Coordinates of C-alpha atoms in Angstrom, one line a residue:
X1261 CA 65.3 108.9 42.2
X1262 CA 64.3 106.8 45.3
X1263 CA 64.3 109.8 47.7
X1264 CA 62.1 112.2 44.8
X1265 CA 59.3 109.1 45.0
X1266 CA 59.5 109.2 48.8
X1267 CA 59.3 112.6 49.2
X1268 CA 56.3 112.5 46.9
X1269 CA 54.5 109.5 48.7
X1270 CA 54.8 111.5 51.7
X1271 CA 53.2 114.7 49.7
X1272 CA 50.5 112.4 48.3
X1273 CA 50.0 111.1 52.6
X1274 CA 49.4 114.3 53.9
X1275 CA 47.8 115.9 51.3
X1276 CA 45.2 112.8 51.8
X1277 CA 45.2 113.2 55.5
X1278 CA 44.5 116.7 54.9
X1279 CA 41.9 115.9 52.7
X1280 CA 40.0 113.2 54.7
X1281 CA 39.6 115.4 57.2
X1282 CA 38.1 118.0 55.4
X1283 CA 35.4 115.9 54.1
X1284 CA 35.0 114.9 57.7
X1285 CA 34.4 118.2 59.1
X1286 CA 32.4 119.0 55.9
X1287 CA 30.3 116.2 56.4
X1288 CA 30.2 116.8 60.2
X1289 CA 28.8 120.2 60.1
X1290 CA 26.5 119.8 57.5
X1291 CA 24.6 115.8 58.3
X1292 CA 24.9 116.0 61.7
X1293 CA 24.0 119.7 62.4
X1294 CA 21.0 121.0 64.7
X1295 CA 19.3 123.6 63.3
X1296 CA 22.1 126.4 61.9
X1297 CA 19.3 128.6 59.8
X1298 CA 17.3 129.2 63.1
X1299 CA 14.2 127.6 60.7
X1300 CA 13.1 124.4 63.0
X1301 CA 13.4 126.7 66.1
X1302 CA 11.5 129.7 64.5
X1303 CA 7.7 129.5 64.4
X1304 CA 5.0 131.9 63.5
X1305 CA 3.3 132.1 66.6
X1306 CA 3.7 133.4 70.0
X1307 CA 6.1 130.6 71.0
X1308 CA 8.2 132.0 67.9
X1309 CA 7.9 135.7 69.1
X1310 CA 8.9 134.6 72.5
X1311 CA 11.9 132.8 71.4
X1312 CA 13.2 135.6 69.2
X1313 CA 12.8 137.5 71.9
X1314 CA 15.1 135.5 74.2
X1315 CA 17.9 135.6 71.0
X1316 CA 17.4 139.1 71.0
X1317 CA 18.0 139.7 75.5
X1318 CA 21.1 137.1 75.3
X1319 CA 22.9 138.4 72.7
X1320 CA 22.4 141.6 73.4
X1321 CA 23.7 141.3 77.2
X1322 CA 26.6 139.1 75.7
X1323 CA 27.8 142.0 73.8
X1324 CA 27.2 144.2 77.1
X1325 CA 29.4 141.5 78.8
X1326 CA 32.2 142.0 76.4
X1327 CA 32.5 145.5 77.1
X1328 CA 33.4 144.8 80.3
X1329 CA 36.9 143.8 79.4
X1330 CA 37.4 147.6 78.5
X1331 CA 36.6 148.3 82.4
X1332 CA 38.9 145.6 83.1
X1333 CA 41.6 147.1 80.8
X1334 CA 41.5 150.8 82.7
X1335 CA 42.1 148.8 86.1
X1336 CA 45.3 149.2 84.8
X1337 CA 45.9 152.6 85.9
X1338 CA 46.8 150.7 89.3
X1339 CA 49.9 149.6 87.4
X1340 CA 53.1 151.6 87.0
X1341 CA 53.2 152.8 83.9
X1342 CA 56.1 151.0 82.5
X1343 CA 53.9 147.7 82.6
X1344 CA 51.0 148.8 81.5
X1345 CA 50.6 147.4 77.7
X1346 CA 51.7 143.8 79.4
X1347 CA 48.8 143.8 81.8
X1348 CA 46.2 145.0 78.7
X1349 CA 48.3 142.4 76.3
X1350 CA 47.2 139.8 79.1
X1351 CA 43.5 140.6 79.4
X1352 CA 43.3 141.2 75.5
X1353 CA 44.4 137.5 75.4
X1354 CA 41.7 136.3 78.2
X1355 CA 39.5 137.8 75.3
X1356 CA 41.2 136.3 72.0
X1357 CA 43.0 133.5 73.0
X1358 CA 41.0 132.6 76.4
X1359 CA 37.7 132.3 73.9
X1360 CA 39.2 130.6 71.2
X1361 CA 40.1 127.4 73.9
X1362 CA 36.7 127.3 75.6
X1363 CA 35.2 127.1 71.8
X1364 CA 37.5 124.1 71.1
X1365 CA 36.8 122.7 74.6
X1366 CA 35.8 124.4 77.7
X1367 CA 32.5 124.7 76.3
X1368 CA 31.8 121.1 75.7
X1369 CA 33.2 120.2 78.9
X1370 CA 31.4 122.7 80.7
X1371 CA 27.7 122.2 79.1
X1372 CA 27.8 118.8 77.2
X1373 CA 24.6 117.3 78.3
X1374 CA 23.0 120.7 79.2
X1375 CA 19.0 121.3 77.8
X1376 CA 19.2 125.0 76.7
X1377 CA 15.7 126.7 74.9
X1378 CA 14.4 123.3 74.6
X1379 CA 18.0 122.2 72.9
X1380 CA 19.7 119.4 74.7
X1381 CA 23.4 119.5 73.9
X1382 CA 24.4 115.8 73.5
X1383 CA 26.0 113.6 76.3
X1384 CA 27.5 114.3 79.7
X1385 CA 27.1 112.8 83.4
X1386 CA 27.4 114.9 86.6
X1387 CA 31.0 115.3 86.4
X1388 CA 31.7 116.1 82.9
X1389 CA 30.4 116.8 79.5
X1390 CA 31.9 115.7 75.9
X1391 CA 29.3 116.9 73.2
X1392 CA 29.9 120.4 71.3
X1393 CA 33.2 120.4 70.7
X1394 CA 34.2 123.7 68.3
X1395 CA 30.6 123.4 68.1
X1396 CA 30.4 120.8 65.8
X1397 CA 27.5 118.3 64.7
X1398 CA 24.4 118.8 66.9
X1399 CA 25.9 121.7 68.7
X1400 CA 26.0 123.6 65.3
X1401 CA 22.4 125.1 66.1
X1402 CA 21.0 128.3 67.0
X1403 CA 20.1 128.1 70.3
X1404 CA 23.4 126.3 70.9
X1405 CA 25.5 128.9 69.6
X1406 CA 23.4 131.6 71.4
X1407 CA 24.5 130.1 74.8
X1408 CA 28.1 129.6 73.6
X1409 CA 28.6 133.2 72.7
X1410 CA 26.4 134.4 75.8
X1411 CA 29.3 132.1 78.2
X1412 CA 32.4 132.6 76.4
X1413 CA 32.1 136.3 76.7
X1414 CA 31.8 135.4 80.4
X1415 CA 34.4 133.6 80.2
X1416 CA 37.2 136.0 79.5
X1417 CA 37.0 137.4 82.9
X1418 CA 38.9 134.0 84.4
X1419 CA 42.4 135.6 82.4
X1420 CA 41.4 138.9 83.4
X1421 CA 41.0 138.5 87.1
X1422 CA 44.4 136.3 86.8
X1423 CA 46.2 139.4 85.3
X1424 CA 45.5 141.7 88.2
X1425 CA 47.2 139.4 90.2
X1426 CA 50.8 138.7 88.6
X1427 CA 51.1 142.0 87.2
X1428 CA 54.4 143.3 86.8
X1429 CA 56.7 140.4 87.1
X1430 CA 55.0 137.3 84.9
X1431 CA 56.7 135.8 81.8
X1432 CA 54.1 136.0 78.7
X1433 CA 55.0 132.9 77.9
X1434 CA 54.2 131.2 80.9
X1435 CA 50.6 133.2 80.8
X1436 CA 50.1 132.4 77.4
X1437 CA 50.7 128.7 78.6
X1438 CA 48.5 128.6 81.6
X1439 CA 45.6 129.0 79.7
X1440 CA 45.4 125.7 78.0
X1441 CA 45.0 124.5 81.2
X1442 CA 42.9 126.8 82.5
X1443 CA 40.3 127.1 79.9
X1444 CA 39.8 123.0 79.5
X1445 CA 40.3 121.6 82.7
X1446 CA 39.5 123.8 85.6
X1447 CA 37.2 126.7 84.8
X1448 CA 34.9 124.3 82.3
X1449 CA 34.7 121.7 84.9
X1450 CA 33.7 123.3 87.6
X1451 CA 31.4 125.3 85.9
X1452 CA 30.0 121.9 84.7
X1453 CA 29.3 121.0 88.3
X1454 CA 27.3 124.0 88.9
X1455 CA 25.9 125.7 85.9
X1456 CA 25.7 122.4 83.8
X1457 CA 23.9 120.9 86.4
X1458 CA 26.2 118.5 87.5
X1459 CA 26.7 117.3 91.1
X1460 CA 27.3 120.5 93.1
X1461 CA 23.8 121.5 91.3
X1462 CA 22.1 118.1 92.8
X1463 CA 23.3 118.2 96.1
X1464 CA 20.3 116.5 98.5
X1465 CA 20.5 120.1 100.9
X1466 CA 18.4 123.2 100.1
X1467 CA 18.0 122.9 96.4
X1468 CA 21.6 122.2 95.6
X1469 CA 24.4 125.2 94.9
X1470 CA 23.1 128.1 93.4
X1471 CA 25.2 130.4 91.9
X1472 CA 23.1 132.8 89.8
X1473 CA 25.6 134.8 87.9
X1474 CA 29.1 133.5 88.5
X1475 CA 30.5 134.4 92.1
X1476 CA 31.8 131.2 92.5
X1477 CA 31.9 129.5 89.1
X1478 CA 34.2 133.0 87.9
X1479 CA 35.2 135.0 90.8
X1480 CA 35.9 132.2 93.7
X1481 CA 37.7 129.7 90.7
X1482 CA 39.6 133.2 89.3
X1483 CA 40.2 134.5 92.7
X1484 CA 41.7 130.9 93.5
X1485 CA 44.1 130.7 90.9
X1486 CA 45.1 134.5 91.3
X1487 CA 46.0 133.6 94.5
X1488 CA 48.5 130.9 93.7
X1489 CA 49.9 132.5 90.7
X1490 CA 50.9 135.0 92.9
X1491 CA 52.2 133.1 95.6
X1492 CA 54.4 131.1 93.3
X1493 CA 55.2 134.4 91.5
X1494 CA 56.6 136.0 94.9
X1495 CA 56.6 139.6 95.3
X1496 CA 57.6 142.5 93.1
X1497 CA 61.0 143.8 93.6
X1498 CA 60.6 146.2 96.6
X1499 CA 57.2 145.6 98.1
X1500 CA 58.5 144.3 101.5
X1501 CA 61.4 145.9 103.5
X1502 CA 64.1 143.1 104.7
X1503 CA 61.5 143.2 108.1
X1504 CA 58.5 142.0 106.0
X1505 CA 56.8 145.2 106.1
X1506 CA 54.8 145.9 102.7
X1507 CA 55.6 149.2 101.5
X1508 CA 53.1 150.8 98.6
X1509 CA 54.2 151.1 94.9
X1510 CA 52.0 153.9 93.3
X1511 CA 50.3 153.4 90.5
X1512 CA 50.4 155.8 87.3
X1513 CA 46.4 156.7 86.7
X1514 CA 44.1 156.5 89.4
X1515 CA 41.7 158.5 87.1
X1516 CA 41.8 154.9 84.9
X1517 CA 40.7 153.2 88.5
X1518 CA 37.5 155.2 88.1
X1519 CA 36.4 154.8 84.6
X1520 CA 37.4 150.9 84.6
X1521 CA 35.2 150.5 87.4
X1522 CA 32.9 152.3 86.0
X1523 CA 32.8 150.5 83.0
X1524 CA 32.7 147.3 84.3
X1525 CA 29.4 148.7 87.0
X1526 CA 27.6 148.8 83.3
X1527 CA 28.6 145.8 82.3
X1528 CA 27.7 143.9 85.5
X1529 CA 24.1 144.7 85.5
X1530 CA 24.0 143.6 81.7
X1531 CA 26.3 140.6 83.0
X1532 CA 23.8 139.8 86.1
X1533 CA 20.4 140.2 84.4
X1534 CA 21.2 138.6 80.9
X1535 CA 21.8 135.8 83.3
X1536 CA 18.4 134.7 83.5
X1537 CA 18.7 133.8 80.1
X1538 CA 15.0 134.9 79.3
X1539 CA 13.6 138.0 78.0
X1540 CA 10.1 137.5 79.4
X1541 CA 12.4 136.5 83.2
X1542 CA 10.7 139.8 84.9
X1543 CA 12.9 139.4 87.8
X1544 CA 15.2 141.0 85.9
X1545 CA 14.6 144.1 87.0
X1546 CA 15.5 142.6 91.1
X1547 CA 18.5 141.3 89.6
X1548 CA 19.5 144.5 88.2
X1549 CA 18.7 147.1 90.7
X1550 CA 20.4 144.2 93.5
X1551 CA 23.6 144.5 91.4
X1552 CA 24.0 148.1 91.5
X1553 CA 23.1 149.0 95.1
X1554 CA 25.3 145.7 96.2
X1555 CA 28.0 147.6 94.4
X1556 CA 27.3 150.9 96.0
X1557 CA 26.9 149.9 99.0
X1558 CA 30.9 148.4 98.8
X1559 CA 31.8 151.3 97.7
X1560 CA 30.8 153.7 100.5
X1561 CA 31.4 150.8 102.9
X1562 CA 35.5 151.2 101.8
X1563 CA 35.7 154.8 101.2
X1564 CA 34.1 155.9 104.9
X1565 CA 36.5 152.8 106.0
X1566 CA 39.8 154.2 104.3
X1567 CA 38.6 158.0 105.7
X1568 CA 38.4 156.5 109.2
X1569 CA 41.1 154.6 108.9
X1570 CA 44.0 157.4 107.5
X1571 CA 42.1 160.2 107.4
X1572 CA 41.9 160.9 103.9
X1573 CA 39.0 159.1 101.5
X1574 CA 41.0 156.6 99.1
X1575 CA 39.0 156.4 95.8
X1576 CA 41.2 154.0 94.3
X1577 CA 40.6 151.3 97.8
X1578 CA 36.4 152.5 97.0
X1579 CA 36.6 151.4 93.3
X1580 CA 37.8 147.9 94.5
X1581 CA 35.1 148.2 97.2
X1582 CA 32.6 148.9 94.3
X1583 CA 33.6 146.0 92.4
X1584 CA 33.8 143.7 95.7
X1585 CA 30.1 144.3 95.8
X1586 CA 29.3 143.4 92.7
X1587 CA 31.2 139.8 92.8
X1588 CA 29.8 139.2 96.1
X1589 CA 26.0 140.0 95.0
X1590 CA 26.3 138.0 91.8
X1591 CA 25.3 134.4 93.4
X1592 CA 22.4 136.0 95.4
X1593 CA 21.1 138.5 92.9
X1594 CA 18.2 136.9 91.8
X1595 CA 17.3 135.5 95.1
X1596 CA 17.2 137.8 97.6
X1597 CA 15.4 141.5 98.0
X1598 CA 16.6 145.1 97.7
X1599 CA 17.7 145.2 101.7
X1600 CA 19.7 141.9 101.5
X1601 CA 21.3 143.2 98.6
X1602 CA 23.2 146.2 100.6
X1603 CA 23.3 143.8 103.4
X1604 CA 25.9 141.5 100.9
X1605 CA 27.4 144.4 99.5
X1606 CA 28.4 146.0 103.2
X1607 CA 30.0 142.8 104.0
X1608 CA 31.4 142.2 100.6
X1609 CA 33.3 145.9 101.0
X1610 CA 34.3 144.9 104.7
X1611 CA 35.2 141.6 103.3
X1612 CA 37.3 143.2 100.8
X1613 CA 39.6 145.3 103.7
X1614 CA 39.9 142.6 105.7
X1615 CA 41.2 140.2 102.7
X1616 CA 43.6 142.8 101.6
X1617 CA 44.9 143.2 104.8
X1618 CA 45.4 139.0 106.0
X1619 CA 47.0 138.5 102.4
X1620 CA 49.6 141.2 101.9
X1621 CA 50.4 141.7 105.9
X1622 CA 49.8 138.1 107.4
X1623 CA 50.5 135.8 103.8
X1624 CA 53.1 138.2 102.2
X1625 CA 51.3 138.1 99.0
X1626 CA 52.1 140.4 96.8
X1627 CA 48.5 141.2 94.8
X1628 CA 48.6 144.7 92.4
X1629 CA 45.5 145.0 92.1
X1630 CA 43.7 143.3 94.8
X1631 CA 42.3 140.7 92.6
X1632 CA 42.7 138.1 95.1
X1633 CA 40.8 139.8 97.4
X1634 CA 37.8 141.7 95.2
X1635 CA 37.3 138.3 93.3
X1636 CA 38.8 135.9 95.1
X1637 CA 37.4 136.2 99.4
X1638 CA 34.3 138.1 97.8
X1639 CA 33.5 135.3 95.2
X1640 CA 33.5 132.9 98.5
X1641 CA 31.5 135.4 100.3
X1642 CA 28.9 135.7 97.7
X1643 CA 28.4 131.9 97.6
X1644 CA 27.3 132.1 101.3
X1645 CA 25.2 135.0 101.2
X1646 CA 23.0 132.6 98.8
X1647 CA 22.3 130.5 101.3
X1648 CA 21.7 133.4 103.9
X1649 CA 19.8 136.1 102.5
X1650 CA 17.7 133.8 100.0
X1651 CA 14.1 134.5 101.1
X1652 CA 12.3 131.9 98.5
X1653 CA 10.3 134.1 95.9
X1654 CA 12.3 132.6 93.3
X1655 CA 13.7 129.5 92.4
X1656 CA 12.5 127.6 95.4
X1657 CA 15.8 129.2 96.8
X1658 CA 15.6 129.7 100.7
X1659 CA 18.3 130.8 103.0
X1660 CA 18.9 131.3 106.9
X1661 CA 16.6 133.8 107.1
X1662 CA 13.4 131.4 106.5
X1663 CA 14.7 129.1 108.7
X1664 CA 16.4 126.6 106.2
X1665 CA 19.8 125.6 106.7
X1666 CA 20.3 123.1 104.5
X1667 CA 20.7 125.5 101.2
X1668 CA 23.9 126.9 103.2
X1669 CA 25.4 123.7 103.8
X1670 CA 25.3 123.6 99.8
X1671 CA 26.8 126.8 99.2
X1672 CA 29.8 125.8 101.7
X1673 CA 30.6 122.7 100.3
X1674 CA 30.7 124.8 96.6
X1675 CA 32.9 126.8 98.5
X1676 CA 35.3 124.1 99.4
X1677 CA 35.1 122.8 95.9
X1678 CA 36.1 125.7 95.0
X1679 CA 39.3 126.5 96.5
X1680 CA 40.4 122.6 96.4
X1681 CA 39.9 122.3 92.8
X1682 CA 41.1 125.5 91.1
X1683 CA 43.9 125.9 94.2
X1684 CA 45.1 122.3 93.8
X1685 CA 44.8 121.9 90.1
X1686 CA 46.6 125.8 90.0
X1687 CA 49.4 124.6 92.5
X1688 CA 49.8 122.3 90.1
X1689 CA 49.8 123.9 87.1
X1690 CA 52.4 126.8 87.8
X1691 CA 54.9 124.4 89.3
X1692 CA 54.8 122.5 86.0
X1693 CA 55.1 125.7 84.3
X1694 CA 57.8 127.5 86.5
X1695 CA 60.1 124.1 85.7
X1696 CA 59.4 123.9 82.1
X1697 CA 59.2 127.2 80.7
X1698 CA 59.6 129.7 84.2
X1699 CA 57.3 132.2 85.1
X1700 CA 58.7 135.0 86.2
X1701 CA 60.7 137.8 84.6
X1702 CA 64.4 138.9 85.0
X1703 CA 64.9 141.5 87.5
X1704 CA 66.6 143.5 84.4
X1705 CA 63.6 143.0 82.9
X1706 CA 61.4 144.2 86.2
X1707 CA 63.6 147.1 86.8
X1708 CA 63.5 148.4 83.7
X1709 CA 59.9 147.5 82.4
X1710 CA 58.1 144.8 81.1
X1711 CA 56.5 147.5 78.3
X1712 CA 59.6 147.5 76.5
X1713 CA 61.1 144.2 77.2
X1714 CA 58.3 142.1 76.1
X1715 CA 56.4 143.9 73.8
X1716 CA 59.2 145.8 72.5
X1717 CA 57.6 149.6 73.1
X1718 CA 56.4 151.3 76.0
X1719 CA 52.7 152.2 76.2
X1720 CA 53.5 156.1 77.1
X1721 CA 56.6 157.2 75.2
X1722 CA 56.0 160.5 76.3
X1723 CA 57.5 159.3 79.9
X1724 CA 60.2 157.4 78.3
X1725 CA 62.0 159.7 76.0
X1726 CA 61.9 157.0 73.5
X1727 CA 60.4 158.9 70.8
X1728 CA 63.2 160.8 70.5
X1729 CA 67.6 160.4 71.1
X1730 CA 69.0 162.3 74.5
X1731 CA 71.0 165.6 73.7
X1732 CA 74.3 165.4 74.2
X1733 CA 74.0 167.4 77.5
X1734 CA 71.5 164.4 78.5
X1735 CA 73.5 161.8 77.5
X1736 CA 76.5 163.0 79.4
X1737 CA 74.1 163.4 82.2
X1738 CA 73.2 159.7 81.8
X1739 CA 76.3 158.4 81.9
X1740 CA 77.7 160.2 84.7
X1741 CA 74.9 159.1 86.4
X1742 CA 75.6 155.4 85.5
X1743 CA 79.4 155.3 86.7
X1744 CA 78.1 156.7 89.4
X1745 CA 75.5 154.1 90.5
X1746 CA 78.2 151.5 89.1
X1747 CA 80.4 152.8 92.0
X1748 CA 78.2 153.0 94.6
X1749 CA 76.9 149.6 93.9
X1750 CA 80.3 148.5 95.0
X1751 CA 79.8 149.5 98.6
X1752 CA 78.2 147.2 100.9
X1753 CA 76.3 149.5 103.1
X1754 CA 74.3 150.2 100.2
X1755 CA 71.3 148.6 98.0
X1756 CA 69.4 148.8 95.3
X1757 CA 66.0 151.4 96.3
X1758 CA 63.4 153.0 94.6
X1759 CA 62.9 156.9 94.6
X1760 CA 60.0 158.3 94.6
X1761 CA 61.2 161.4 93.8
X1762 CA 63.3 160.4 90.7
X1763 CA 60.7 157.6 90.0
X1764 CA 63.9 155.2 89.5
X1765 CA 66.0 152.9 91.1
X1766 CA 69.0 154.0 92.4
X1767 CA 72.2 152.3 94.3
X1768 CA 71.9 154.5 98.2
X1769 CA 72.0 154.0 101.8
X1770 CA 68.7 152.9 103.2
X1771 CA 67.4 155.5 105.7
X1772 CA 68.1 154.7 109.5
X1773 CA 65.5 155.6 112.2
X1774 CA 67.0 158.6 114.2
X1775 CA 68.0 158.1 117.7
X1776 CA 65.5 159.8 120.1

């Protein structure tokens, strides 16, 4: 009888503590709220009109900005094909999951304290926010919420970019993990520091760090942590020969390449030109048409390198030279002209080669799909440019070229921020993580596919033979095959290598240079 009335008293507890804070978020979002009908912020005049027209540009370039995760998604055809659904499972979480975190936190971290359409969000200092949490009380408002939607969107690219980089080989778990770190502490806070006006945003040179449309808030903080996930990630099984030379593992689509890059080129200049968070912002239309010849001008910069280079024009290397020009010309876009604009993007493209190179070559990084390099030494680059190419028509933003030097000096030290913060706090952050929970796969699981290991079905089944059981000519085939391997693998002059031919791993002697 004793144990029935405790087990009820401890019904009765929760069941309270359940219902307490229900009427406390009840009572939360309804007395403390900010204007959730859009009636105090509406108003029948020109002031009104203008402000509906501002709702109107940022929501509509948010929902540009989303699309952009499909562009992301295609990049995929970089992959081998037996990891493809865990590299989209990974950036269809930076676009669930990722979002759902910065709405509990990142966002309040990130812009607590911000003014936003003549909103101010609550508290914060120069270093962090702490109002509009899950957007509650006065952040449950219109314009609020418009700017929440309009970053979280933006947001989702910091798991994306990550995803590129430990490809192939990453425990989901250890992902999954990672970005409860990730998404309240280091993305939110840096971004606090520049685009909530916090201290990078004040600094006494130039006019403080400007960083127009992310390449250093996103790319430079992604690219940072893309880096050190793959470092402590190593490389994938059969990259580098026992010398340390990096051989090439092919990818199953390059045709994805092309429409992901695509996609994401028409997202960008929604991206970069919603940025200015203002419908009646005319210099829109710079920031637009710097965007795309940026990106163009990366493009052809890689593709005549690649041809002079090997001979042969490598699309796949000029997609990635596309999309280096559009990270490196998203700090700058609204501040510089046309000219400076292919200026940034030539550089970003020969920035992109010369990255790829130093990383895999010099730093034995092993990076898929060259995320560290597009995102990462590009997002660093187009910090710079800003403080370069700025030529002072807007924003009181003036670079080298107009003789100040002091607006550089602020884009470096964003720069060193940058790598410190998300590099240390990521070198912290996977060693916790590889201890715990480990972050890296079997090499059962590698060889044979992380498709089918982790998700439990491959994403083309038409290159497995899973749809259907081997005849029994196949499956005598098979296991021939096997005791085969099983024997060979027994001998010591040979190891495990990949044929290109067979598109498998098989147990062989390693080729030996022929004596001239």
């Amino acid at each position: 009888m004793g144990g029935i009335l405790r087990k009820s008293r401890r019904t009765n507890l929760m069941f309270s503590l359940v219902f307490t804070l229900f009427c406390f978020l009840l009572f939360a979002s309804k007395a403390w709220a900010g204007d959730p009908s859009g009636e105090q912020t509406f108003a029948l005049d020109f002031r009104g009109v203008n402000m509906s027209a501002n709702f109107t540009w940022i929501l509509l370039t948010g929902f540009t900005i989303l699309f952009m995760q499909v562009g992301f998604v295609f990049l995929g055809g970089f992959l081998q094909s037996k990891n493809v659904l865990s590299y989209m499972t990974h950036c269809f979480l930076a676009t669930s999951l990722g979002a759902l975190i910065y709405l509990v936190v990142g966002f309040a971290f990130m812009f607590g304290g911000f003014e936003f359409l003549g909103k101010h969000l609550g508290g914060g200092n120069s270093f962090i926010g702490w109002s509009g949490f899950f957007l509650f009380g006065e952040a449950y408002d219109v314009r609020t919420i418009t700017l929440f939607l309009f970053q979280a969107v933006v947001a989702t690219f910091i798991g994306s970019i990550i995803a590129g980089a430990v490809a192939e080989r990453m425990k989901l778990s250890a992902y999954v993990l990672s970005f409860f770190f990730i998404y309240t502490v280091i993305y939110p806070i840096y971004g606090h520091w520049v685009w909530g006006e916090g201290w990078l945003f004040n600094l006494p040179f130039g006019v403080g760090v400007r960083d127009f449309a992310g390449s250093g808030v996103v790319h430079a903080v992604g690219g940072s942590l893309a880096f050190v996930g793959a470092c402590f990630l190593g490389p994938r099984i059969g990259k580098y020969s026992k010398d340390g030379t990096p051989g090439f593992i092919p990818g199953h689509n390059v045709g994805y390449m092309v429409i992901g890059t695509i996609l994401l080129a028409f997202g960008w200049l929604g991206y970069d030109a919603g940025s200015t968070l203002a419908a009646g912002d005319l210099r829109a239309s710079v920031v637009a048409a710097n965007t795309f010849v940026a990106g163009a001008m990366g493009a052809v910069t890689v593709l005549f390198y690649t041809y002079l280079k090997t001979g042969a024009s490598d699309i796949g290397e000029a997609c990635n030279g596309f999309l280096a020009g559009l990270v490196a010309i998203s700090a700058s876009c609204a501040y510089v002209a046309p000219w400076a604009a292919v200026s940034i993007g030539f550089l970003g493209g020969i920035t992109y080669v010369t990255s790829v190179w130093f990383v895999e070559h010099k730093l034995k990084v092993d990076d898929p799909l060259g995320a560290v390099s597009v995102h990462g030494a590009n997002g660093l680059w187009g910090l710079l440019s800003v403080g370069i190419f700025a030529d002072g028509t807007y924003g009181d933003v003036s670079g080298l070229i107009t003789g100040n030097g002091g607006q550089l000096l602020s884009q470096f030290i964003a720069c060193v921020t940058a790598i410190a913060w998300a590099g240390g706090l990521g070198c912290v952050m996977y060693l916790v993580l590889k201890s715990v929970v480990g972050i890296r796969v079997s090499e059962r699981v590698e060889f044979e596919g992380l498709d089918v290991n982790l998700h439990g079905s491959p994403c083309y089944r038409f290159r497995t033979g899973v749809e259907s059981p081997l005849s029994e000519e196949e499956e005598r085939d098979k296991n021939e095959t096997a005791l085969l391997d099983a024997a060979f693998a027994k001998d010591a002059q040979r190891e495990r290598i990949y044929s290109e031919k067979l598109g498998i791993w098989i147990t062989a002697k390693p080729k030996t240079e022929e004596k001239k």
